[in-house]
GROMACS .gro file of C-alpha atoms in nm:
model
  223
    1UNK     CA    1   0.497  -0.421   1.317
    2UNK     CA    2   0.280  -0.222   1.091
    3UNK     CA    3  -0.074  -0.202   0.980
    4UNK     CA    4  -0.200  -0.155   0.642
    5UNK     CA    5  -0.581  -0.173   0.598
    6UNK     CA    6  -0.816  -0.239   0.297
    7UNK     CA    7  -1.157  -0.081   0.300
    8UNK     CA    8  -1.357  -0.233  -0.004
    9UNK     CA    9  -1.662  -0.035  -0.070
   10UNK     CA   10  -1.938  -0.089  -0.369
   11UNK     CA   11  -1.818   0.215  -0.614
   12UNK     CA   12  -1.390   0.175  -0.459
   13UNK     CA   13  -1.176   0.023  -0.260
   14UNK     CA   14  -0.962   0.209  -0.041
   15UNK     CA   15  -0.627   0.118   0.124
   16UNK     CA   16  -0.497   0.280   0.411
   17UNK     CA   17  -0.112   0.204   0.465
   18UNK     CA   18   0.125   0.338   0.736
   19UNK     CA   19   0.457   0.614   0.705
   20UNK     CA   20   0.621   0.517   1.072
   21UNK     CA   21   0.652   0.209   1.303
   22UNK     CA   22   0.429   0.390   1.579
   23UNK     CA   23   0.407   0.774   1.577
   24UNK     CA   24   0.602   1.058   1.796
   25UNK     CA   25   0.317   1.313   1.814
   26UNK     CA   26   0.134   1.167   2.083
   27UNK     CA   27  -0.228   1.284   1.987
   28UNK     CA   28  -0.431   1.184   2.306
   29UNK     CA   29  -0.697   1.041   2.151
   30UNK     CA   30  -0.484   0.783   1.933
   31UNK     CA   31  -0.381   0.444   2.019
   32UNK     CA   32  -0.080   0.474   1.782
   33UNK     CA   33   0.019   0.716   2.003
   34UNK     CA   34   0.015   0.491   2.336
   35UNK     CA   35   0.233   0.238   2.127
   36UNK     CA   36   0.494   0.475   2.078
   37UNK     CA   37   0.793   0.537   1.855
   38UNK     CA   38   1.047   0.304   1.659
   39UNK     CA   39   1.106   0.460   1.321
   40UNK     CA   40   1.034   0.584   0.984
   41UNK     CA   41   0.954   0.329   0.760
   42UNK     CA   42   1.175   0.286   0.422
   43UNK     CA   43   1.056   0.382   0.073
   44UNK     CA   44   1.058  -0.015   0.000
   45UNK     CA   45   0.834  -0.038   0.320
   46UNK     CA   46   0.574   0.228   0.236
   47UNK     CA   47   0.569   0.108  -0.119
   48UNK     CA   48   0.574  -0.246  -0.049
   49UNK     CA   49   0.246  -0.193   0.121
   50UNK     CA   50   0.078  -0.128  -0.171
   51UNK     CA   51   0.252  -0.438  -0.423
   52UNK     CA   52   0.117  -0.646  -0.120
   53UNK     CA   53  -0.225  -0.563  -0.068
   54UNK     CA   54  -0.213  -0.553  -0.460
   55UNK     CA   55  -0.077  -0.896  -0.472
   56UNK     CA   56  -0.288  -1.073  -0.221
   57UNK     CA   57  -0.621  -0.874  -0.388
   58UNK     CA   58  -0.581  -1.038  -0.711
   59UNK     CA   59  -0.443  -0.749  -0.903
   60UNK     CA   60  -0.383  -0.812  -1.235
   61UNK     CA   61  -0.395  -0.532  -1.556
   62UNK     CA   62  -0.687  -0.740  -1.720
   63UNK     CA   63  -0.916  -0.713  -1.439
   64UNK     CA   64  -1.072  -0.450  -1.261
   65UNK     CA   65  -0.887  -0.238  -1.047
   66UNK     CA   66  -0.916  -0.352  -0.671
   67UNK     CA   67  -0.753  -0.060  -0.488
   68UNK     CA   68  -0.865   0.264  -0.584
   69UNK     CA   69  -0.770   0.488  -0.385
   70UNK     CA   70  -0.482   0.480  -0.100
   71UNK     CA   71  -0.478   0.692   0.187
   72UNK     CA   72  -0.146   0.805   0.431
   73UNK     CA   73  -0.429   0.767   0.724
   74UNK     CA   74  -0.235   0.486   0.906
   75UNK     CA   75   0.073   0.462   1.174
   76UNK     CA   76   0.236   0.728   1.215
   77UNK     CA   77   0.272   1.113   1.060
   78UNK     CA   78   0.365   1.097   0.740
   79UNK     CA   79   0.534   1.473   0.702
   80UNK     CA   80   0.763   1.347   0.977
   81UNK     CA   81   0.895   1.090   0.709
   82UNK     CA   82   0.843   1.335   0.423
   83UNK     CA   83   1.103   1.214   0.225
   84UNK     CA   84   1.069   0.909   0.179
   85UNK     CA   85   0.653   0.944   0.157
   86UNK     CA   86   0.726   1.145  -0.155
   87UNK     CA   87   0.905   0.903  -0.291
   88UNK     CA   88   0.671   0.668  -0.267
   89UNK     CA   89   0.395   0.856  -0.359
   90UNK     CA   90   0.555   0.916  -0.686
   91UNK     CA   91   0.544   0.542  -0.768
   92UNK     CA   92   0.205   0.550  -0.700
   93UNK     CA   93   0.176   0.814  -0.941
   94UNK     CA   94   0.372   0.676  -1.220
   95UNK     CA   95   0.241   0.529  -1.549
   96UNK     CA   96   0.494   0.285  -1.550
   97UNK     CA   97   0.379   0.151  -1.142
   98UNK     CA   98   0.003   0.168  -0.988
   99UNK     CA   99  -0.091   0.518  -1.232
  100UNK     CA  100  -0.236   0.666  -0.946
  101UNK     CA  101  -0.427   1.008  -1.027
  102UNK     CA  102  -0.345   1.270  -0.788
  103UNK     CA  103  -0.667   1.283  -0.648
  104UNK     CA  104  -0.725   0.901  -0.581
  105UNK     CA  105  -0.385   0.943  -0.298
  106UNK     CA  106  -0.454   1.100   0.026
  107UNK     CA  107  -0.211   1.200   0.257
  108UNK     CA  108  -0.275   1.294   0.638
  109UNK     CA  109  -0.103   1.487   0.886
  110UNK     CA  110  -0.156   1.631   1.197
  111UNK     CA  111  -0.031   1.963   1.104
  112UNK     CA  112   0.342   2.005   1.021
  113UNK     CA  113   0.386   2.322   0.840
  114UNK     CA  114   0.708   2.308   0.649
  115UNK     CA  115   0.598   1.931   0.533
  116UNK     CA  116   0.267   2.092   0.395
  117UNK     CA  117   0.431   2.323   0.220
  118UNK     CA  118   0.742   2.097   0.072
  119UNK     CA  119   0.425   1.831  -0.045
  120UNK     CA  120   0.256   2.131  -0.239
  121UNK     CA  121   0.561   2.195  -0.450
  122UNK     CA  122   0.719   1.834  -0.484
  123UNK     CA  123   0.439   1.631  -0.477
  124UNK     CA  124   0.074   1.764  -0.466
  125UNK     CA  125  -0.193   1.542  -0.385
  126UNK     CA  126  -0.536   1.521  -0.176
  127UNK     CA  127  -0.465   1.636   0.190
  128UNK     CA  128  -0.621   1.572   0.499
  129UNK     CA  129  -0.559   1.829   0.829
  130UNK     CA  130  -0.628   1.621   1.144
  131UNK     CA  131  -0.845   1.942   1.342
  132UNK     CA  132  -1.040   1.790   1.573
  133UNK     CA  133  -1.034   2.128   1.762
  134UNK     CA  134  -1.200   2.500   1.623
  135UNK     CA  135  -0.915   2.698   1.886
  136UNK     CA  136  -0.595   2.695   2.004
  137UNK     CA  137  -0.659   2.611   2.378
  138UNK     CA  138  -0.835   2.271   2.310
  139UNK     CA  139  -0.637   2.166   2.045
  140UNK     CA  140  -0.322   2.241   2.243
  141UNK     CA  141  -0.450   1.997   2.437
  142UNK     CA  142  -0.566   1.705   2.148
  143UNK     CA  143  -0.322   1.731   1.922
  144UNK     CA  144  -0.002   1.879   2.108
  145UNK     CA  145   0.227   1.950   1.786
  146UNK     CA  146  -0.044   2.239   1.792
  147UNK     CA  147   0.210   2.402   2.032
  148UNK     CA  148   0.476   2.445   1.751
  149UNK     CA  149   0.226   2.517   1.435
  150UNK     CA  150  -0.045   2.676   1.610
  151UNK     CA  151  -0.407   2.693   1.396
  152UNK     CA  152  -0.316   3.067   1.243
  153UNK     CA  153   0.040   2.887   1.071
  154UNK     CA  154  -0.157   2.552   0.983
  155UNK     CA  155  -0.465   2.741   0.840
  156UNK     CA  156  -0.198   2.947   0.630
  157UNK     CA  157  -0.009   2.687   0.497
  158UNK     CA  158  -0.342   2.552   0.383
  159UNK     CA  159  -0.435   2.849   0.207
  160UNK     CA  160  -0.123   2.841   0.072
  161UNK     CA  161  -0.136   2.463  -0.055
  162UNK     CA  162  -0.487   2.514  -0.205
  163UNK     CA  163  -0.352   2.779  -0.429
  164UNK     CA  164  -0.085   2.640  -0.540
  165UNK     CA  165  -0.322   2.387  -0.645
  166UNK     CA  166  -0.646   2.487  -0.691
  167UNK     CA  167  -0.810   2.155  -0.824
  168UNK     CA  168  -0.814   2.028  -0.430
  169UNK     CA  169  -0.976   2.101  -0.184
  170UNK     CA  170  -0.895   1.978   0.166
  171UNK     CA  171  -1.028   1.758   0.386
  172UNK     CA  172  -1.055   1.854   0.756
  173UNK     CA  173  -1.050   1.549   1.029
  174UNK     CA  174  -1.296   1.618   1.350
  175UNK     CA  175  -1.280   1.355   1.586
  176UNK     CA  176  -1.605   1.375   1.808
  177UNK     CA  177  -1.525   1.336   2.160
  178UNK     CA  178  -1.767   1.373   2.435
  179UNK     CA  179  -1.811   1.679   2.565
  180UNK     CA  180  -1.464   1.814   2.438
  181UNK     CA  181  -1.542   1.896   2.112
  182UNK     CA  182  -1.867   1.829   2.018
  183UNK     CA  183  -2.054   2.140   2.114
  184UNK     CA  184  -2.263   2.362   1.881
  185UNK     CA  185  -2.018   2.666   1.983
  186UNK     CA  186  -1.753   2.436   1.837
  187UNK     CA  187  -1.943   2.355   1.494
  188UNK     CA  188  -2.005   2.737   1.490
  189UNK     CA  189  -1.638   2.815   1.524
  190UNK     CA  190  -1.514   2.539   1.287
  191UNK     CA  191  -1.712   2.701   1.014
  192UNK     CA  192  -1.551   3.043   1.109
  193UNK     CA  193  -1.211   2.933   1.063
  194UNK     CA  194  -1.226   2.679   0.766
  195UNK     CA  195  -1.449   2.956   0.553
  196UNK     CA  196  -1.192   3.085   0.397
  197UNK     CA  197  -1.109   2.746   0.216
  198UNK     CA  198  -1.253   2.472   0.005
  199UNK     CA  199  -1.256   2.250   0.224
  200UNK     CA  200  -1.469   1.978   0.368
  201UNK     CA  201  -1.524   1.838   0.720
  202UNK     CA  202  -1.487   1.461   0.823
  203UNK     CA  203  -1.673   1.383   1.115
  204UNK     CA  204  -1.558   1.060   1.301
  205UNK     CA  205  -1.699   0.914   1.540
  206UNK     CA  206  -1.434   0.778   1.852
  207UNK     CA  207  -1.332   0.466   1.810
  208UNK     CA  208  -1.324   0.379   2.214
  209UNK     CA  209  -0.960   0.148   2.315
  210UNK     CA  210  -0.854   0.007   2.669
  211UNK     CA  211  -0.755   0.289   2.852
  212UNK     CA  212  -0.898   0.604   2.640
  213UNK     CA  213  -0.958   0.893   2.836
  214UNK     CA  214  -1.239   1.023   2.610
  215UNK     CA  215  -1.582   0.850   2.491
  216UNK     CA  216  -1.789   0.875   2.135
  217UNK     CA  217  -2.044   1.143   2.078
  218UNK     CA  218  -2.386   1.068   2.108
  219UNK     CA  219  -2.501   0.975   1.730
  220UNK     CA  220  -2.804   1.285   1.798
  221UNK     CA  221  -2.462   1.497   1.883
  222UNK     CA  222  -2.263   1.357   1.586
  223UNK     CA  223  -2.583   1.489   1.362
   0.00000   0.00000   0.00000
């Protein structure tokens, strides 16, 4: 089983839709990751999340638009399934299908390198980097596919994606754990290494599950 969620907000509505059933990469902070693997999901599959959110929203080409944006932000890493993502994102894109702008699809990854760099050429759209860590050590630790791009490879593959295409900028994931990550040396250092790009910074709050081994900044922390 998948998950594919709708977030309807007053100016869009946003779905978030899923590349694998479960995810390898074992982020330690992630319930996907406790779940964990099966497979990559099928162009039909990834696709077929949007005709049936579409479908049960309403859609039709008289009305108003429903889903605005969509965002690779659920199970699984979608550079591990590269392939087939870029297939579907190219329906997505298509004037003939959902006529998608590039900016209105988000992808998210954890940090592969090569899949960075094969999006940029064959498919650019928005891009999200799950940090969640300002230095090697800690984020070793979060995200452990760290170990194989470390931050110096990740940070130049986005320097390299943002030139390529210089109408986006990229959006930077921090996850704010409890006394892991949340310090003001950590802000500090986060600034250091993302100044370089244009980039923003998504703060988000943990979402606590059974078992977690970390809890949710304070909200006074968070600010």
């Amino acid at each position: 089983a998948i998950e594919t969620v709708f977030i309807p907000e007053n100016e869009r509505g946003t779905l978030c839709i899923s590349a694998q059933v479960g995810c390898p990469l074992n982020c330690r902070f992630c319930a996907t990751a406790r779940q964990g693997f099966n497979r990559n999901l099928l162009v039909s599959e990834i696709i077929g999340q949007v005709w049936l959110a579409s479908r049960q929203l309403g859609h039709s080409p008289k009305l108003k638009r429903q889903i605005t944006n969509v965002v690779l932000m659920g199970m699984g890493e979608p550079l591990l399934n590269v392939d087939n993502v870029i297939a579907a994102i190219e329906i997505m894109l298509d004037d003939n299908a959902y006529n998608f702008g590039r900016k209105r699809v988000t992808l998210s990854t954890a940090g592969l390198v090569p899949g960075i760099d094969k999006l940029s050429t064959a498919c650019p759209v928005s891009l999200a980097v799950s940090l969640h860590a300002p230095h090697d050590e800690l984020r070793d630790l979060l995200v452990p596919i760290n170990r194989s791009y470390p931050l110096a490879e990740l940070m130049a593959a986005c320097r390299r994606y943002t030139t390529a295409n210089p109408k986006h900028e990229i959006t930077f994931e921090y996850v704010m754990l409890k006394n892991v990550n949340d310090g003001i040396a950590e802000a500090r250092a986060v600034v250091r290494l993302l100044r370089q790009l244009p980039a923003k910074v998504n703060l988000i709050p943990f979402n606590p599950w059974p078992g977690a081994p970390y809890e949710c900044s304070t909200p006074e922390r968070v600010k």
